DNA sequence: ACCTCGATTTGATCCAGATCAAAGACGCCA
DNA sequence: TGGCGTCTTTGATCTGGATCAAATCGAGGT
């Protein structure tokens, strides 16, 4: 690409947050135009990364939070023996790295599941900005708190659900997240493997595969490889026992 | 009690944070003396509550965070059919209610497991104070982040561990938390029932009971009802596969 | 068009821990 | 001091999902 195209891209980027369709899910939520501009001024926009690219790894010094602009990411840990434990899947508008604030170092891998664009937010600058923009501070706390709630729901799911309920919950959750982002809630591609889904839900990959087959047989889904169509959303929802969960400061911590 | 004793108690309370042995675990960490005083000025100190007292319940409007001063608390949800799912056990210095910041309402029950004293922090005032005390803001973010990490570890534990590993992890975690608080790390009382432990770890109460028996038979523990002595801490630790876990934004959220 | 390798599906078997059942043990209160 | 209700322990059985094993499918490379 020439200098010219570069300039255009930088220019397109300058107004990114204000125009970004993700703004209501993301950090700028609740900020007014001038404050959004201040926020934008600290954002680093790197070029998109390819499937398989590792964004950060355990032990990496924590410098920035990342927001996914397009694409998707999985976070996971790895045991000494080399097998992965998937912690989460992340869609556009979601923050990566929140757990690293705590001790100034990342504790897991983050890897792109497909071509992915990220907004990088240097944390020191973000924190500094928060002291002068109360609604940014509030939004930071809200996002952290949302993360805590989401994890508590996950814990509840793992503690009290069958394989069927877990997969149903996973699909309903994904569906809702896609909907909020303007994608079809009933027709989407899974960027991750059966293995990854199994690891995330605490199931063997064979179990995940069998469940997809069963859901299809029951007319709930139409599955073709990574492409999923939800045919009977209600039935899928009825599989979830209503986990309202909550949660704060469970063991191991402080 | 007479007015006089009330005055004394209020007086003793005034310097609480500065003298409190929990300060390094708690919100005041990293603040200087004048800032601690400002923080103290917003703290409400209610009288101690009895075992079984419910601090907040799902649907309650979120107004305050609570820090445990003495005693212990469990957080849990309840299904329509009435059974409890324990989310966490909380010791002195730990914050309750972090998950409620998100949507301004509590999502779970918090109940005292024994006589418990709490410091109540009205959240609007806390947030306001944070904008003028950067290190308080930082500490808030750190504590939220720590919660996220702790929950991620829990998820990892539930996904990848046997019953034995779960109980070992629970005991090691408790032990470390007691140690930091100046209690014996090898000789303590469990304020919660076998049922509660099972619910927290995703195990049947019978399994928890059998494991205590087995650990005792192997000379790892000495158990008498709720009193636990750790006889072979090393062996207990070796039962944990090193879950470094991590993470951020798993499903269901945003 | 063919080959290769990883991902997925499907089948058969096994087992950790759930569930069902009953018998202690303890604390509490009258 | 005894009776009652709750919590805990221990035993017997059952089962959802893991694990082992193999066949099949697809995508990318040559």
Coordinates of C-alpha atoms in Angstrom, one line a residue, chain A:
Chain A
X1 CA 0.0 0.0 0.0
X2 CA 1.1 3.6 -0.7
X3 CA 1.4 6.4 1.7
X4 CA -1.9 7.7 0.4
X5 CA -3.9 4.7 1.5
X6 CA -2.2 4.8 4.8
X7 CA -3.4 8.4 5.3
X8 CA -6.9 7.5 4.4
X9 CA -6.9 4.6 6.9
X10 CA -5.5 6.8 9.7
X11 CA -8.2 9.3 8.9
X12 CA -11.0 6.8 8.9
X13 CA -9.6 5.7 12.3
X14 CA -9.7 9.1 13.9
X15 CA -13.4 9.2 14.3
X16 CA -13.6 5.5 15.0
X17 CA -15.2 5.4 18.5
X18 CA -17.9 8.0 17.8
X19 CA -19.0 6.1 14.7
X20 CA -18.3 2.6 16.0
X21 CA -21.4 0.5 16.2
X22 CA -20.0 -1.1 19.3
X23 CA -19.9 2.1 21.3
X24 CA -22.8 1.1 23.5
X25 CA -21.1 -2.1 24.5
X26 CA -17.7 -0.6 24.9
X27 CA -15.8 1.9 27.0
X28 CA -17.2 5.0 25.4
X29 CA -20.7 4.2 26.6
X30 CA -22.1 7.2 28.6
X31 CA -19.4 9.6 27.5
X32 CA -20.1 12.8 25.7
X33 CA -18.4 13.8 22.4
X34 CA -15.5 15.7 23.8
X35 CA -14.7 13.0 26.3
X36 CA -14.9 10.3 23.6
X37 CA -12.4 12.3 21.7
X38 CA -10.0 12.3 24.7
X39 CA -10.5 8.6 25.0
X40 CA -9.7 8.1 21.3
X41 CA -6.6 10.1 21.6
X42 CA -5.0 7.4 23.8
X43 CA -6.1 4.4 21.6
X44 CA -3.5 2.7 19.6
X45 CA -4.8 1.0 16.5
X46 CA -2.5 -1.7 15.2
X47 CA -3.0 -3.5 11.9
X48 CA -5.4 -6.5 11.9
X49 CA -3.9 -9.7 13.1
X50 CA -4.2 -13.1 11.5
X51 CA -5.9 -16.3 12.7
X52 CA -3.5 -17.9 15.2
X53 CA -1.8 -14.7 16.2
X54 CA -1.0 -14.6 20.0
X55 CA -2.0 -11.2 21.5
X56 CA -0.5 -11.9 24.9
X57 CA 0.8 -14.8 26.8
X58 CA 1.1 -15.7 30.5
X59 CA 3.9 -13.7 32.2
X60 CA 3.8 -10.9 29.7
X61 CA 4.0 -7.5 31.4
X62 CA 0.5 -5.9 31.5
X63 CA 0.5 -2.7 29.6
X64 CA -2.7 -2.4 27.8
X65 CA -6.3 -3.6 27.6
X66 CA -7.6 -4.6 24.2
X67 CA -11.0 -4.2 22.7
X68 CA -12.0 -6.4 19.8
X69 CA -13.1 -4.3 16.9
X70 CA -13.8 -7.1 14.5
X71 CA -13.1 -10.8 14.6
X72 CA -12.9 -13.1 17.6
X73 CA -10.4 -14.3 20.2
X74 CA -10.0 -17.1 22.6
X75 CA -8.3 -16.9 26.0
X76 CA -6.8 -20.1 27.5
X77 CA -4.1 -21.5 29.7
X78 CA -1.8 -24.3 29.0
X79 CA -0.7 -27.1 31.3
X80 CA 2.9 -28.3 31.5
X81 CA 1.8 -31.3 29.5
X82 CA 0.7 -29.0 26.7
X83 CA -3.0 -29.2 26.8
X84 CA -5.2 -26.1 26.6
X85 CA -7.9 -25.0 28.9
X86 CA -10.1 -22.5 27.2
X87 CA -11.3 -19.7 29.5
X88 CA -13.4 -17.7 27.2
X89 CA -14.4 -16.6 23.7
X90 CA -14.5 -12.9 22.9
X91 CA -16.5 -11.0 20.4
X92 CA -16.3 -7.4 19.1
X93 CA -16.7 -4.8 21.8
X94 CA -15.4 -7.0 24.5
X95 CA -12.4 -6.2 26.6
X96 CA -9.3 -8.5 26.9
X97 CA -6.9 -8.5 29.8
X98 CA -9.1 -7.4 32.7
X99 CA -7.7 -10.1 34.9
X100 CA -4.2 -8.7 34.5
X101 CA -4.7 -5.4 36.2
X102 CA -4.4 -7.2 39.5
X103 CA -0.8 -8.2 39.4
X104 CA 0.6 -6.3 36.4
X105 CA 1.1 -9.5 34.3
X106 CA -1.1 -11.5 32.1
X107 CA -2.1 -14.9 33.3
X108 CA -3.3 -16.5 30.1
X109 CA -2.9 -16.6 26.3
X110 CA -5.1 -14.6 24.0
X111 CA -5.2 -15.9 20.4
X112 CA -7.1 -14.7 17.4
X113 CA -9.6 -17.3 16.1
X114 CA -9.8 -15.4 12.8
X115 CA -8.5 -12.2 11.2
X116 CA -9.1 -9.7 14.0
X117 CA -8.8 -6.0 14.5
X118 CA -8.0 -4.7 18.0
X119 CA -8.1 -1.3 19.7
X120 CA -5.2 -1.1 22.2
X121 CA -5.7 1.0 25.4
X122 CA -2.5 1.7 27.3
X123 CA -3.7 1.1 30.8
X124 CA -1.7 3.8 32.6
X125 CA -3.2 6.4 30.3
X126 CA -6.7 5.0 30.6
X127 CA -6.5 5.1 34.4
X128 CA -5.2 8.6 34.3
X129 CA -8.0 9.7 32.0
X130 CA -10.6 8.0 34.3
X131 CA -9.7 10.3 37.2
X132 CA -10.8 13.2 35.1
X133 CA -13.8 11.6 33.4
X134 CA -16.0 10.2 36.1
X135 CA -18.3 8.5 33.7
X136 CA -15.3 6.7 32.2
X137 CA -14.3 5.5 35.7
X138 CA -17.9 4.3 36.2
X139 CA -17.9 2.5 32.9
X140 CA -14.6 0.8 33.8
X141 CA -16.1 -0.4 37.1
X142 CA -19.2 -1.5 35.3
X143 CA -17.3 -3.6 32.8
X144 CA -15.2 -5.2 35.4
X145 CA -18.3 -6.0 37.4
X146 CA -20.1 -7.4 34.4
X147 CA -17.1 -9.7 34.0
X148 CA -17.4 -10.8 37.5
X149 CA -21.1 -11.6 37.0
X150 CA -20.5 -13.4 33.8
X151 CA -17.9 -15.6 35.4
X152 CA -20.2 -16.3 38.3
X153 CA -22.8 -17.5 35.9
X154 CA -20.3 -19.7 34.3
X155 CA -19.4 -21.2 37.6
X156 CA -23.0 -21.8 38.3
X157 CA -23.4 -23.5 34.9
X158 CA -20.4 -25.8 35.5
X159 CA -21.5 -26.7 39.0
X160 CA -25.1 -27.5 38.3
X161 CA -25.7 -28.4 34.7
X162 CA -25.7 -31.4 32.4
X163 CA -23.8 -31.5 29.2
X164 CA -27.0 -30.7 27.3
X165 CA -27.7 -27.6 29.4
X166 CA -24.2 -26.4 29.0
X167 CA -24.2 -26.5 25.3
X168 CA -27.7 -24.9 25.2
X169 CA -26.5 -22.1 27.4
X170 CA -23.4 -21.6 25.3
X171 CA -25.5 -21.3 22.1
X172 CA -28.1 -19.0 23.6
X173 CA -25.3 -16.9 25.1
X174 CA -23.6 -16.6 21.7
X175 CA -26.8 -15.9 20.0
X176 CA -27.6 -13.0 22.3
X177 CA -24.1 -11.6 21.9
X178 CA -24.4 -11.8 18.1
X179 CA -27.8 -10.1 18.1
X180 CA -26.5 -7.2 20.2
X181 CA -23.7 -6.7 17.6
X182 CA -26.1 -6.7 14.7
X183 CA -25.4 -10.2 13.4
X184 CA -28.0 -12.8 13.0
X185 CA -28.9 -14.5 16.3
X186 CA -30.0 -17.6 14.6
X187 CA -27.6 -18.2 11.8
X188 CA -23.9 -17.9 12.5
X189 CA -20.4 -19.4 12.2
X190 CA -18.5 -20.9 15.1
X191 CA -15.0 -19.6 14.9
X192 CA -13.7 -22.2 17.4
X193 CA -13.3 -26.0 17.2
X194 CA -15.4 -28.7 18.9
X195 CA -12.3 -29.2 21.1
X196 CA -12.3 -25.6 22.2
X197 CA -16.0 -25.6 22.9
X198 CA -15.6 -28.8 25.0
X199 CA -12.7 -27.4 26.9
X200 CA -14.6 -24.2 27.6
X201 CA -17.7 -26.1 28.8
X202 CA -15.8 -28.8 30.7
X203 CA -16.9 -31.5 28.3
X204 CA -15.0 -34.0 26.0
X205 CA -15.0 -33.0 22.4
X206 CA -16.9 -36.2 21.5
X207 CA -19.7 -35.1 23.8
X208 CA -20.0 -31.8 22.1
X209 CA -20.1 -33.5 18.8
X210 CA -22.8 -35.9 19.9
X211 CA -24.9 -33.1 21.3
X212 CA -24.7 -31.2 18.1
X213 CA -26.0 -34.3 16.3
X214 CA -28.7 -34.8 18.9
X215 CA -29.9 -31.2 18.7
X216 CA -30.0 -31.5 15.0
X217 CA -32.0 -34.8 15.2
X218 CA -34.5 -33.0 17.5
X219 CA -35.0 -30.2 15.0
X220 CA -33.5 -27.7 17.3
X221 CA -30.4 -26.9 15.2
X222 CA -29.2 -27.3 11.7
X223 CA -25.5 -27.8 11.9
X224 CA -23.1 -28.0 9.0
X225 CA -19.5 -28.1 10.2
X226 CA -19.0 -24.7 11.8
X227 CA -22.2 -23.2 10.5
X228 CA -25.1 -23.3 13.0
X229 CA -28.7 -22.4 12.3
X230 CA -31.0 -22.2 15.3
X231 CA -34.4 -23.7 14.2
X232 CA -36.2 -23.7 17.5
X233 CA -34.9 -21.0 19.8
X234 CA -37.6 -21.5 22.4
X235 CA -36.8 -25.2 22.9
X236 CA -33.1 -24.2 23.3
X237 CA -34.0 -21.6 25.9
X238 CA -36.2 -24.0 27.8
X239 CA -33.2 -26.3 28.3
X240 CA -31.6 -23.7 30.6
X241 CA -32.6 -23.7 34.2
X242 CA -32.8 -20.1 35.1
X243 CA -29.3 -19.4 36.5
X244 CA -29.6 -15.9 37.8
X245 CA -26.3 -16.4 39.6
X246 CA -24.3 -13.6 41.1
X247 CA -21.2 -13.7 42.7
X248 CA -18.3 -12.1 44.7
X249 CA -14.9 -13.1 46.1
X250 CA -14.9 -16.8 46.0
X251 CA -12.0 -18.7 47.4
X252 CA -8.3 -18.7 46.3
X253 CA -8.2 -14.9 46.2
X254 CA -6.8 -12.2 48.4

